[in-house]
Amino acid sequence: MSGKLYKKNHTIGYYECDTTGRISMPMLVNNLLRVSGEQSRELGVDDAFVDKLGLAWIILQYEMHIKRLPRAEEKIVISTQALSYNKLFCYRQFKVEDAGGEEIVSVNSTFALMDTEKRKMARVPEEVIAPYESEFSKHLVRTPKPEKIDVTEAASKEYRVRYLDIDGNKHVNNSKYFEWALDVLGYDFLATHIPVYLNVKFEKEVHYGELIQSEFNVTEQDDGNTISAHRITTAGKTNCELSAVWEKDS
Amino acid sequence: MSGKLYKKNHTIGYYECDTTGRISMPMLVNNLLRVSGEQSRELGVDDAFVDKLGLAWIILQYEMHIKRLPRAEEKIVISTQALSYNKLFCYRQFKVEDAGGEEIVSVNSTFALMDTEKRKMARVPEEVIAPYESEFSKHLVRTPKPEKIDVTEAASKEYRVRYLDIDGNKHVNNSKYFEWALDVLGYDFLATHIPVYLNVKFEKEVHYGELIQSEFNVTEQDDGNTISAHRITTAGKTNCELSAVWEKDS
């Protein structure tokens, strides 16, 4: 699998970090998507180009492997590459390297194009995908799904969609799902645990004014790690499922 | 008034913008404070240095004049300068210039140092302030106060402090007060109005787990502009007052 590689340097701002001094998951996601957006612009197929075709990119899934989350003022290199695509799905990889060239984060993502009028998934047109030089393959990439929450045991918290949850694209910013899902774990857990794996599957967009239920389970594993399983719902419909594996912060 | 000038280039990310496609107030504030933080580090008087003296910077007030808010992907130059100080207060200016060199945002701010043990304001020590080369002046700078809300007419919304409202400094990120204060104005207002003036006065820090009341009034003026007055309280105590003048987005 190939595809043009695009890289960008970034220095982590203090305001991108949580209480552990490491970049928060929402800000990591914002930075990743910014880099793929820049690649698209550089290749002449930015959001405005896609919009003129009556289409919009949607993100279906992320699978994130985290060796280490970078800290405030750390210099990182974010790279991205459209790996392959089929009739409906586009597979994009993101990597974060630290200043020493070590790969510290690796993310596999699945994108699709939505027909903005019909609100349905659309076939990937050649003119949108060709510039990335990714490989066409009929083969569907099988990404593992997030761990399911045990609904009978789930705890839940309510969140309201705020004005600033909507970004310049007039949709809920993708990173916000991470905030709603993970915030329920609470200060004591989040300040002492680091995610080493995240799996996020998006089902249905959340809109301004909606009331979100963020449900979750936490399970301790024999190896000392913790698995958390999450579900975001609005009016009883699932918007997003997420699961994470956490290590104790050392 | 003088003081060393520090400048930094920044390109606005899409995720820093609200639905109008312009940088949001919280992200503007994050970017400004990042630049003053960098200056302090460059001058050898960063937060860690100040912390070793048993002190911490606190922000008391911002007065912001906005000609134009920069848009996603726009390149700006942020500059900052410690203008003057007296026994207790330090006055710092921030400016944002666009790529054409036009000043589009100007911010006057008042900082002070807190004795972290006594939780009281401390005298500004020479070793902290000297590197900025700002002028000592007994003269207190009289910054206008925010417009007061009319409590009898105020509407109010509740906000919960989330884990990610706390940043790497283990305090509520300064920008969050702007989000809590302004979110109450709602989508229809915020998507069609641009702030041209903001005045924010901080009284008392908000902590994790607290329930915030964000109260506000809106008054239409004869010139077509709108004034909004805001107050953030927790358990009946005022944490922050804010007022803003808004123009219709054209």
Short mmCIF file of C-alpha atoms in Angstrom, two decimals:
data_model
loop_
_atom_site.label_atom_id
_atom_site.label_comp_id
_atom_site.label_asym_id
_atom_site.label_seq_id
_atom_site.Cartn_x
_atom_site.Cartn_y
_atom_site.Cartn_z
CA MET A 1 0.00 0.00 0.00
CA SER A 2 1.30 3.41 -0.87
CA GLY A 3 0.02 6.98 -1.26
CA LYS A 4 1.66 10.39 -1.06
CA LEU A 5 3.12 11.20 2.33
CA TYR A 6 2.49 14.62 3.90
CA LYS A 7 4.37 15.83 6.97
CA LYS A 8 4.06 18.78 9.31
CA ASN A 9 6.06 19.91 12.31
CA HIS A 10 4.16 20.94 15.40
CA THR A 11 5.15 22.18 18.84
CA ILE A 12 2.62 21.21 21.53
CA GLY A 13 1.05 24.23 23.27
CA TYR A 14 0.38 24.13 27.03
CA TYR A 15 -3.33 24.66 26.31
CA GLU A 16 -3.39 21.46 24.22
CA CYS A 17 -2.41 19.45 27.29
CA ASP A 18 -4.35 17.91 30.14
CA THR A 19 -3.36 17.80 33.82
CA THR A 20 -0.72 15.13 33.08
CA GLY A 21 1.08 17.70 30.89
CA ARG A 22 0.52 15.51 27.81
CA ILE A 23 -1.53 16.36 24.74
CA SER A 24 -5.23 15.59 25.26
CA MET A 25 -6.97 13.17 22.91
CA PRO A 26 -9.23 15.91 21.43
CA MET A 27 -6.23 18.11 20.64
CA LEU A 28 -4.31 15.17 19.20
CA VAL A 29 -7.22 14.47 16.86
CA ASN A 30 -7.51 18.15 15.90
CA ASN A 31 -3.84 18.22 14.99
CA LEU A 32 -4.03 15.02 12.95
CA LEU A 33 -7.05 16.19 10.96
CA ARG A 34 -5.45 19.55 10.36
CA VAL A 35 -2.53 17.83 8.67
CA SER A 36 -4.74 15.71 6.39
CA GLY A 37 -6.71 18.88 5.58
CA GLU A 38 -3.47 20.59 4.59
CA GLN A 39 -2.50 17.69 2.37
CA SER A 40 -5.87 17.85 0.62
CA ARG A 41 -5.47 21.60 0.08
CA GLU A 42 -1.95 21.15 -1.27
CA LEU A 43 -3.21 18.51 -3.69
CA GLY A 44 -6.02 20.78 -4.94
CA VAL A 45 -8.82 18.68 -3.44
CA ASP A 46 -9.75 20.62 -0.32
CA ASP A 47 -13.17 20.62 1.37
CA ALA A 48 -14.44 23.38 -0.94
CA PHE A 49 -13.53 21.28 -4.01
CA VAL A 50 -15.31 18.24 -2.55
CA ASP A 51 -18.29 20.42 -1.57
CA LYS A 52 -18.69 21.60 -5.18
CA LEU A 53 -19.20 17.97 -6.16
CA GLY A 54 -22.04 17.79 -3.62
CA LEU A 55 -19.90 15.69 -1.29
CA ALA A 56 -18.36 15.92 2.16
CA TRP A 57 -15.80 13.75 3.94
CA ILE A 58 -17.03 11.86 6.98
CA ILE A 59 -14.92 9.92 9.43
CA LEU A 60 -16.16 6.44 10.26
CA GLN A 61 -13.48 5.06 12.53
CA TYR A 62 -10.14 5.60 14.23
CA GLU A 63 -7.92 2.93 15.68
CA MET A 64 -5.12 4.54 17.70
CA HIS A 65 -1.97 2.89 19.04
CA ILE A 66 -0.21 5.11 21.53
CA LYS A 67 3.31 4.39 22.77
CA ARG A 68 3.67 7.77 24.37
CA LEU A 69 1.71 11.02 24.31
CA PRO A 70 3.87 14.09 23.65
CA ARG A 71 4.17 16.79 26.31
CA ALA A 72 3.77 20.58 26.33
CA GLU A 73 6.49 22.32 24.26
CA GLU A 74 7.60 19.03 22.74
CA LYS A 75 8.33 19.16 19.01
CA ILE A 76 6.62 16.46 16.99
CA VAL A 77 6.28 15.53 13.33
CA ILE A 78 2.80 14.49 12.19
CA SER A 79 2.64 12.54 8.96
CA THR A 80 -0.34 11.25 7.02
CA GLN A 81 -0.87 9.07 4.00
CA ALA A 82 -3.98 7.85 2.17
CA LEU A 83 -3.16 4.15 2.01
CA SER A 84 -5.89 2.55 -0.08
CA TYR A 85 -9.52 2.91 -1.07
CA ASN A 86 -12.41 0.95 -2.48
CA LYS A 87 -15.80 1.92 -3.87
CA LEU A 88 -16.98 3.44 -0.58
CA PHE A 89 -14.14 3.60 1.92
CA CYS A 90 -10.81 5.41 2.08
CA TYR A 91 -8.13 4.26 4.52
CA ARG A 92 -5.76 6.87 5.90
CA GLN A 93 -2.86 6.48 8.27
CA PHE A 94 -1.47 9.08 10.67
CA LYS A 95 1.79 8.84 12.55
CA VAL A 96 3.35 11.03 15.21
CA GLU A 97 7.13 11.00 15.62
CA ASP A 98 9.03 12.68 18.40
CA ALA A 99 12.11 14.86 17.92
CA GLY A 100 14.32 11.75 18.04
CA GLY A 101 12.43 10.21 15.12
CA GLU A 102 10.68 7.61 17.25
CA GLU A 103 7.12 6.75 16.26
CA ILE A 104 5.01 7.43 19.34
CA VAL A 105 1.47 7.39 17.93
CA SER A 106 0.00 5.48 14.99
CA VAL A 107 -3.60 5.88 13.83
CA ASN A 108 -5.55 3.97 11.22
CA SER A 109 -8.66 5.76 10.06
CA THR A 110 -11.57 5.05 7.75
CA PHE A 111 -13.11 7.92 5.80
CA ALA A 112 -16.05 7.99 3.42
CA LEU A 113 -17.77 10.57 1.25
CA MET A 114 -21.33 11.62 1.94
CA ASP A 115 -23.71 12.96 -0.67
CA THR A 116 -24.63 16.19 1.13
CA GLU A 117 -28.08 16.38 -0.49
CA LYS A 118 -29.16 12.76 -0.10
CA ARG A 119 -27.33 12.45 3.27
CA LYS A 120 -26.10 9.05 2.11
CA MET A 121 -22.68 7.59 1.50
CA ALA A 122 -21.43 8.18 -2.03
CA ARG A 123 -19.09 6.35 -4.35
CA VAL A 124 -15.52 7.71 -4.18
CA PRO A 125 -15.00 9.65 -7.44
CA GLU A 126 -11.68 9.38 -9.25
CA GLU A 127 -11.11 13.16 -9.35
CA VAL A 128 -11.25 13.37 -5.55
CA ILE A 129 -9.05 10.38 -4.79
CA ALA A 130 -6.49 10.31 -7.62
CA PRO A 131 -4.24 13.13 -6.30
CA TYR A 132 -3.46 11.16 -3.11
CA GLU A 133 -1.97 8.34 -5.25
CA SER A 134 -3.38 5.72 -2.92
CA GLU A 135 -4.02 2.22 -4.14
CA PHE A 136 -7.45 1.00 -5.29
CA SER A 137 -8.25 -2.34 -3.72
CA LYS A 138 -11.63 -4.07 -3.67
CA HIS A 139 -10.50 -5.61 -0.42
CA LEU A 140 -12.31 -4.19 2.64
CA VAL A 141 -9.95 -3.42 5.50
CA ARG A 142 -11.25 -5.18 8.61
CA THR A 143 -10.66 -2.83 11.52
CA PRO A 144 -11.49 -4.32 14.92
CA LYS A 145 -14.57 -2.75 16.51
CA PRO A 146 -14.57 -0.93 19.86
CA GLU A 147 -15.33 -3.09 22.89
CA LYS A 148 -19.07 -2.99 23.58
CA ILE A 149 -20.27 -1.48 26.81
CA ASP A 150 -22.29 -3.65 29.13
CA VAL A 151 -25.46 -1.57 29.07
CA THR A 152 -26.87 -3.23 32.19
CA GLU A 153 -23.82 -2.09 34.17
CA ALA A 154 -23.21 1.27 32.51
CA ALA A 155 -22.95 4.57 34.34
CA SER A 156 -23.92 7.71 32.43
CA LYS A 157 -23.49 11.48 32.39
CA GLU A 158 -25.31 14.15 30.39
CA TYR A 159 -23.60 16.70 28.17
CA ARG A 160 -25.11 19.58 26.26
CA VAL A 161 -23.69 20.52 22.85
CA ARG A 162 -22.13 23.98 23.19
CA TYR A 163 -21.76 26.59 20.47
CA LEU A 164 -18.00 26.12 20.32
CA ASP A 165 -18.38 22.37 19.85
CA ILE A 166 -19.29 23.33 16.28
CA ASP A 167 -16.28 24.31 14.18
CA GLY A 168 -15.75 26.28 10.98
CA ASN A 169 -17.20 23.38 8.97
CA LYS A 170 -20.54 23.95 10.77
CA HIS A 171 -20.52 20.43 12.20
CA VAL A 172 -19.66 19.18 15.66
CA ASN A 173 -15.88 19.08 15.75
CA ASN A 174 -14.73 15.48 15.55
CA SER A 175 -12.58 15.83 18.66
CA LYS A 176 -15.61 16.61 20.85
CA TYR A 177 -16.80 13.00 20.85
CA PHE A 178 -13.56 12.09 22.60
CA GLU A 179 -14.19 14.75 25.25
CA TRP A 180 -17.79 13.65 25.93
CA ALA A 181 -16.82 9.98 26.00
CA LEU A 182 -13.73 10.27 28.21
CA ASP A 183 -14.77 13.06 30.62
CA VAL A 184 -17.09 10.62 32.44
CA LEU A 185 -14.04 8.75 33.76
CA GLY A 186 -13.41 11.63 36.15
CA TYR A 187 -10.38 13.55 37.39
CA ASP A 188 -8.89 10.88 39.63
CA PHE A 189 -8.80 8.28 36.87
CA LEU A 190 -7.79 10.57 34.00
CA ALA A 191 -5.01 12.27 35.95
CA THR A 192 -3.39 8.91 36.75
CA HIS A 193 -3.96 6.84 33.58
CA ILE A 194 -2.63 7.13 30.04
CA PRO A 195 -4.43 5.65 27.03
CA VAL A 196 -2.34 3.18 25.04
CA TYR A 197 -5.09 2.15 22.62
CA LEU A 198 -8.30 3.79 21.44
CA ASN A 199 -10.91 2.55 19.04
CA VAL A 200 -13.65 4.96 17.98
CA LYS A 201 -16.53 4.27 15.64
CA PHE A 202 -18.84 7.05 14.51
CA GLU A 203 -22.44 6.14 13.71
CA LYS A 204 -24.49 9.31 13.60
CA GLU A 205 -23.63 12.98 13.85
CA VAL A 206 -24.53 14.95 17.00
CA HIS A 207 -26.16 18.36 16.43
CA TYR A 208 -26.26 21.65 18.32
CA GLY A 209 -28.92 21.75 21.00
CA GLU A 210 -28.97 17.99 21.50
CA LEU A 211 -28.58 16.43 24.91
CA ILE A 212 -25.91 13.74 24.96
CA GLN A 213 -25.83 10.68 27.17
CA SER A 214 -22.26 9.51 27.66
CA GLU A 215 -22.38 5.95 29.01
CA PHE A 216 -19.43 3.87 30.13
CA ASN A 217 -18.06 0.74 31.83
CA VAL A 218 -14.62 0.25 33.29
CA THR A 219 -12.99 -3.18 33.58
CA GLU A 220 -9.71 -3.98 35.30
CA GLN A 221 -7.57 -6.53 33.48
CA ASP A 222 -5.21 -9.12 34.92
CA ASP A 223 -2.17 -7.30 33.47
CA GLY A 224 -3.03 -4.22 35.54
CA ASN A 225 -4.38 -2.31 32.57
CA THR A 226 -7.91 -1.00 32.46
CA ILE A 227 -10.37 -1.20 29.59
CA SER A 228 -13.08 1.42 29.33
CA ALA A 229 -16.02 1.03 26.96
CA HIS A 230 -18.14 4.02 25.99
CA ARG A 231 -21.26 4.90 24.08
CA ILE A 232 -22.54 8.35 23.11
CA THR A 233 -26.30 8.49 22.49
CA THR A 234 -28.85 11.21 21.77
CA ALA A 235 -32.56 10.51 22.15
CA GLY A 236 -31.81 6.79 22.49
CA LYS A 237 -29.82 6.55 19.22
CA THR A 238 -26.12 5.65 19.21
CA ASN A 239 -23.88 8.40 17.82
CA CYS A 240 -20.51 6.93 18.64
CA GLU A 241 -18.86 3.94 20.30
CA LEU A 242 -15.41 4.13 21.81
CA SER A 243 -13.18 1.86 23.81
CA ALA A 244 -9.81 2.49 25.35
CA VAL A 245 -7.03 0.57 27.05
CA TRP A 246 -5.34 2.49 29.86
CA GLU A 247 -2.03 2.08 31.65
CA LYS A 248 -1.23 3.52 35.05
CA ASP A 249 0.82 6.69 34.61
CA SER A 250 4.31 6.06 35.95
CA MET B 1 6.20 52.83 28.39
CA SER B 2 8.52 50.23 26.98
CA GLY B 3 9.47 46.59 27.55
CA LYS B 4 10.96 43.90 25.37
CA LEU B 5 8.79 42.93 22.42
CA TYR B 6 8.23 39.25 21.61
CA LYS B 7 6.63 38.09 18.35
CA LYS B 8 5.37 34.79 17.03
CA ASN B 9 3.83 33.76 13.73
CA HIS B 10 0.74 31.61 13.81
CA THR B 11 -1.52 30.09 11.17
CA ILE B 12 -5.10 29.69 12.39
CA GLY B 13 -6.29 26.05 12.39
CA TYR B 14 -9.85 25.18 11.34
CA TYR B 15 -10.44 23.70 14.80
CA GLU B 16 -9.62 27.06 16.41
CA CYS B 17 -12.56 28.64 14.59
CA ASP B 18 -16.26 28.92 15.34
CA THR B 19 -19.14 28.59 12.87
CA THR B 20 -18.32 32.03 11.39
CA GLY B 21 -14.95 30.62 10.28
CA ARG B 22 -13.15 33.09 12.57
CA ILE B 23 -10.96 32.27 15.55
CA SER B 24 -13.03 31.75 18.71
CA MET B 25 -12.36 33.92 21.76
CA PRO B 26 -11.06 30.98 23.85
CA MET B 27 -8.58 30.01 21.13
CA LEU B 28 -7.50 33.62 20.67
CA VAL B 29 -6.76 33.84 24.40
CA ASN B 30 -4.89 30.51 24.35
CA ASN B 31 -2.72 31.75 21.52
CA LEU B 32 -1.98 35.08 23.23
CA LEU B 33 -1.00 33.44 26.52
CA ARG B 34 1.15 30.94 24.72
CA VAL B 35 3.18 33.78 23.26
CA SER B 36 3.70 35.52 26.62
CA GLY B 37 4.65 32.12 28.07
CA GLU B 38 7.25 31.71 25.35
CA GLN B 39 8.67 35.15 26.04
CA SER B 40 9.00 34.30 29.74
CA ARG B 41 10.78 31.07 28.89
CA GLU B 42 13.12 32.83 26.50
CA LEU B 43 13.96 35.38 29.21
CA GLY B 44 14.69 32.63 31.74
CA VAL B 45 11.70 33.43 33.96
CA ASP B 46 9.21 30.72 33.01
CA ASP B 47 6.46 29.33 35.25
CA ALA B 48 8.87 26.82 36.82
CA PHE B 49 11.23 29.66 37.81
CA VAL B 50 8.36 31.65 39.33
CA ASP B 51 7.06 28.52 41.06
CA LYS B 52 10.43 27.99 42.79
CA LEU B 53 9.97 31.41 44.37
CA GLY B 54 6.64 30.20 45.78
CA LEU B 55 4.75 32.36 43.29
CA ALA B 56 2.37 31.94 40.36
CA TRP B 57 1.11 34.42 37.78
CA ILE B 58 -2.58 35.17 37.87
CA ILE B 59 -4.54 37.16 35.31
CA LEU B 60 -6.81 39.83 36.72
CA GLN B 61 -8.22 41.51 33.64
CA TYR B 62 -8.29 41.69 29.85
CA GLU B 63 -9.56 44.60 27.79
CA MET B 64 -9.78 43.56 24.14
CA HIS B 65 -10.29 45.80 21.12
CA ILE B 66 -11.11 43.80 18.03
CA LYS B 67 -11.11 45.31 14.55
CA ARG B 68 -11.34 41.96 12.86
CA LEU B 69 -11.00 38.33 13.96
CA PRO B 70 -8.68 36.27 11.75
CA ARG B 71 -10.06 33.33 9.77
CA ALA B 72 -9.06 29.68 9.38
CA GLU B 73 -5.70 29.30 7.58
CA GLU B 74 -4.97 33.02 7.92
CA LYS B 75 -1.39 33.84 8.91
CA ILE B 76 -1.09 36.24 11.83
CA VAL B 77 1.68 37.71 13.94
CA ILE B 78 1.07 37.84 17.68
CA SER B 79 3.23 40.24 19.66
CA THR B 80 3.41 40.90 23.35
CA GLN B 81 5.18 43.34 25.60
CA ALA B 82 5.25 43.88 29.37
CA LEU B 83 4.57 47.62 29.46
CA SER B 84 4.88 48.67 33.09
CA TYR B 85 4.49 47.42 36.63
CA ASN B 86 4.05 48.62 40.17
CA LYS B 87 4.29 46.95 43.55
CA LEU B 88 1.43 44.53 42.83
CA PHE B 89 0.36 44.77 39.21
CA CYS B 90 2.02 44.07 35.86
CA TYR B 91 0.53 45.48 32.67
CA ARG B 92 1.03 43.52 29.46
CA GLN B 93 -0.09 44.30 25.95
CA PHE B 94 -0.87 41.84 23.16
CA LYS B 95 -1.37 42.69 19.52
CA VAL B 96 -2.44 40.62 16.54
CA GLU B 97 -1.39 41.74 13.08
CA ASP B 98 -2.60 40.22 9.84
CA ALA B 99 -0.35 39.23 6.94
CA GLY B 100 -0.61 42.78 5.57
CA GLY B 101 0.78 44.20 8.83
CA GLU B 102 -2.55 45.68 9.91
CA GLU B 103 -3.26 45.57 13.64
CA ILE B 104 -6.54 43.68 13.97
CA VAL B 105 -6.65 42.90 17.72
CA SER B 106 -5.21 44.79 20.67
CA VAL B 107 -5.41 43.53 24.25
CA ASN B 108 -4.46 45.23 27.51
CA SER B 109 -4.05 42.84 30.39
CA THR B 110 -3.32 43.05 34.09
CA PHE B 111 -1.32 40.29 35.74
CA ALA B 112 -0.30 39.79 39.35
CA LEU B 113 1.73 37.28 41.32
CA MET B 114 0.14 35.07 43.92
CA ASP B 115 1.96 33.61 46.89
CA THR B 116 1.02 29.96 46.28
CA GLU B 117 1.20 29.03 49.96
CA LYS B 118 -0.66 32.01 51.46
CA ARG B 119 -3.01 32.17 48.42
CA LYS B 120 -2.59 35.97 48.51
CA MET B 121 -1.23 38.50 46.07
CA ALA B 122 2.51 39.02 46.45
CA ARG B 123 4.86 41.93 45.77
CA VAL B 124 6.45 41.71 42.32
CA PRO B 125 10.09 40.70 42.90
CA GLU B 126 12.82 42.35 40.86
CA GLU B 127 14.29 39.02 39.68
CA VAL B 128 10.97 38.03 38.07
CA ILE B 129 10.20 41.34 36.39
CA ALA B 130 13.63 42.75 35.41
CA PRO B 131 14.19 40.56 32.31
CA TYR B 132 11.08 42.01 30.61
CA GLU B 133 12.63 45.51 30.80
CA SER B 134 9.27 47.07 31.51
CA GLU B 135 9.02 50.36 33.31
CA PHE B 136 8.37 50.67 37.04
CA SER B 137 5.67 53.22 37.71
CA LYS B 138 3.83 53.78 40.99
CA HIS B 139 0.92 54.91 38.86
CA LEU B 140 -1.99 52.42 38.81
CA VAL B 141 -3.36 51.87 35.32
CA ARG B 142 -7.12 52.48 35.45
CA THR B 143 -8.72 49.90 33.18
CA PRO B 144 -12.47 50.37 32.69
CA LYS B 145 -14.51 47.64 34.36
CA PRO B 146 -16.88 45.29 32.53
CA GLU B 147 -20.48 46.48 32.26
CA LYS B 148 -22.44 45.11 35.21
CA ILE B 149 -25.24 42.69 34.54
CA ASP B 150 -28.69 43.64 35.71
CA VAL B 151 -29.19 40.77 38.12
CA THR B 152 -32.95 41.23 38.30
CA GLU B 153 -33.20 40.72 34.52
CA ALA B 154 -30.49 38.10 34.07
CA ALA B 155 -30.98 34.76 32.38
CA SER B 156 -28.72 31.92 33.45
CA LYS B 157 -27.36 28.55 32.36
CA GLU B 158 -25.46 25.91 34.30
CA TYR B 159 -22.08 24.48 33.28
CA ARG B 160 -20.08 21.71 34.89
CA VAL B 161 -16.28 21.95 34.97
CA ARG B 162 -14.93 19.14 32.78
CA TYR B 163 -11.60 17.35 33.15
CA LEU B 164 -10.22 18.98 30.01
CA ASP B 165 -11.11 22.45 31.29
CA ILE B 166 -8.02 21.97 33.48
CA ASP B 167 -4.76 22.41 31.58
CA GLY B 168 -1.16 21.36 32.13
CA ASN B 169 -0.85 24.02 34.86
CA LYS B 170 -3.49 22.08 36.87
CA HIS B 171 -5.81 25.09 36.92
CA VAL B 172 -8.91 25.84 34.88
CA ASN B 173 -7.60 27.08 31.57
CA ASN B 174 -8.10 30.82 31.36
CA SER B 175 -9.93 30.55 28.03
CA LYS B 176 -12.74 28.46 29.54
CA TYR B 177 -14.29 31.45 31.31
CA PHE B 178 -14.90 32.96 27.87
CA GLU B 179 -16.62 29.77 26.73
CA TRP B 180 -18.89 29.54 29.79
CA ALA B 181 -19.74 33.26 29.64
CA LEU B 182 -20.44 33.50 25.90
CA ASP B 183 -22.06 30.11 25.19
CA VAL B 184 -25.27 31.30 26.89
CA LEU B 185 -25.86 33.74 24.03
CA GLY B 186 -26.83 30.77 21.84
CA TYR B 187 -26.19 29.67 18.26
CA ASP B 188 -28.42 32.19 16.47
CA PHE B 189 -26.77 35.18 18.15
CA LEU B 190 -23.17 33.92 18.09
CA ALA B 191 -23.31 32.81 14.44
CA THR B 192 -24.44 36.29 13.34
CA HIS B 193 -22.52 38.66 15.65
CA ILE B 194 -18.84 39.49 15.99
CA PRO B 195 -17.33 40.90 19.19
CA VAL B 196 -15.57 44.25 18.73
CA TYR B 197 -14.81 44.83 22.42
CA LEU B 198 -14.47 42.54 25.42
CA ASN B 199 -13.72 43.35 29.00
CA VAL B 200 -13.08 40.48 31.40
CA LYS B 201 -12.32 40.70 35.08
CA PHE B 202 -11.33 37.61 37.07
CA GLU B 203 -12.24 37.52 40.74
CA LYS B 204 -11.94 33.95 41.94
CA GLU B 205 -10.71 30.75 40.37
CA VAL B 206 -13.19 28.02 39.38
CA HIS B 207 -12.26 24.45 40.39
CA TYR B 208 -12.93 20.99 39.01
CA GLY B 209 -16.25 19.54 40.13
CA GLU B 210 -17.87 22.94 40.68
CA LEU B 211 -21.18 23.84 39.14
CA ILE B 212 -21.06 27.15 37.30
CA GLN B 213 -23.90 29.59 36.86
CA SER B 214 -23.35 31.69 33.75
CA GLU B 215 -25.69 34.70 33.96
CA PHE B 216 -26.19 37.33 31.30
CA ASN B 217 -28.14 40.32 29.96
CA VAL B 218 -28.28 41.57 26.40
CA THR B 219 -28.99 45.21 25.54
CA GLU B 220 -29.52 46.62 22.05
CA GLN B 221 -27.91 50.01 21.49
CA ASP B 222 -29.09 52.90 19.29
CA ASP B 223 -26.11 52.41 16.92
CA GLY B 224 -27.29 48.87 16.13
CA ASN B 225 -24.61 47.25 18.27
CA THR B 226 -25.44 44.96 21.15
CA ILE B 227 -23.90 44.95 24.62
CA SER B 228 -23.88 41.72 26.58
CA ALA B 229 -23.02 41.64 30.27
CA HIS B 230 -22.04 38.40 31.97
CA ARG B 231 -21.25 36.99 35.37
CA ILE B 232 -19.83 33.58 36.25
CA THR B 233 -20.64 32.41 39.77
CA THR B 234 -20.13 29.23 41.78
CA ALA B 235 -22.07 28.67 45.03
CA GLY B 236 -23.23 32.29 44.93
CA LYS B 237 -19.71 33.79 44.68
CA THR B 238 -18.59 35.76 41.63
CA ASN B 239 -15.68 34.16 39.75
CA CYS B 240 -15.59 36.40 36.73
CA GLU B 241 -17.37 39.36 35.13
CA LEU B 242 -17.34 39.94 31.40
CA SER B 243 -18.96 42.36 29.01
CA ALA B 244 -18.84 42.52 25.25
CA VAL B 245 -19.89 44.84 22.45
CA TRP B 246 -21.13 43.01 19.36
CA GLU B 247 -21.58 44.06 15.75
CA LYS B 248 -23.81 42.29 13.26
CA ASP B 249 -21.67 40.07 11.04
CA SER B 250 -21.75 41.49 7.54
#
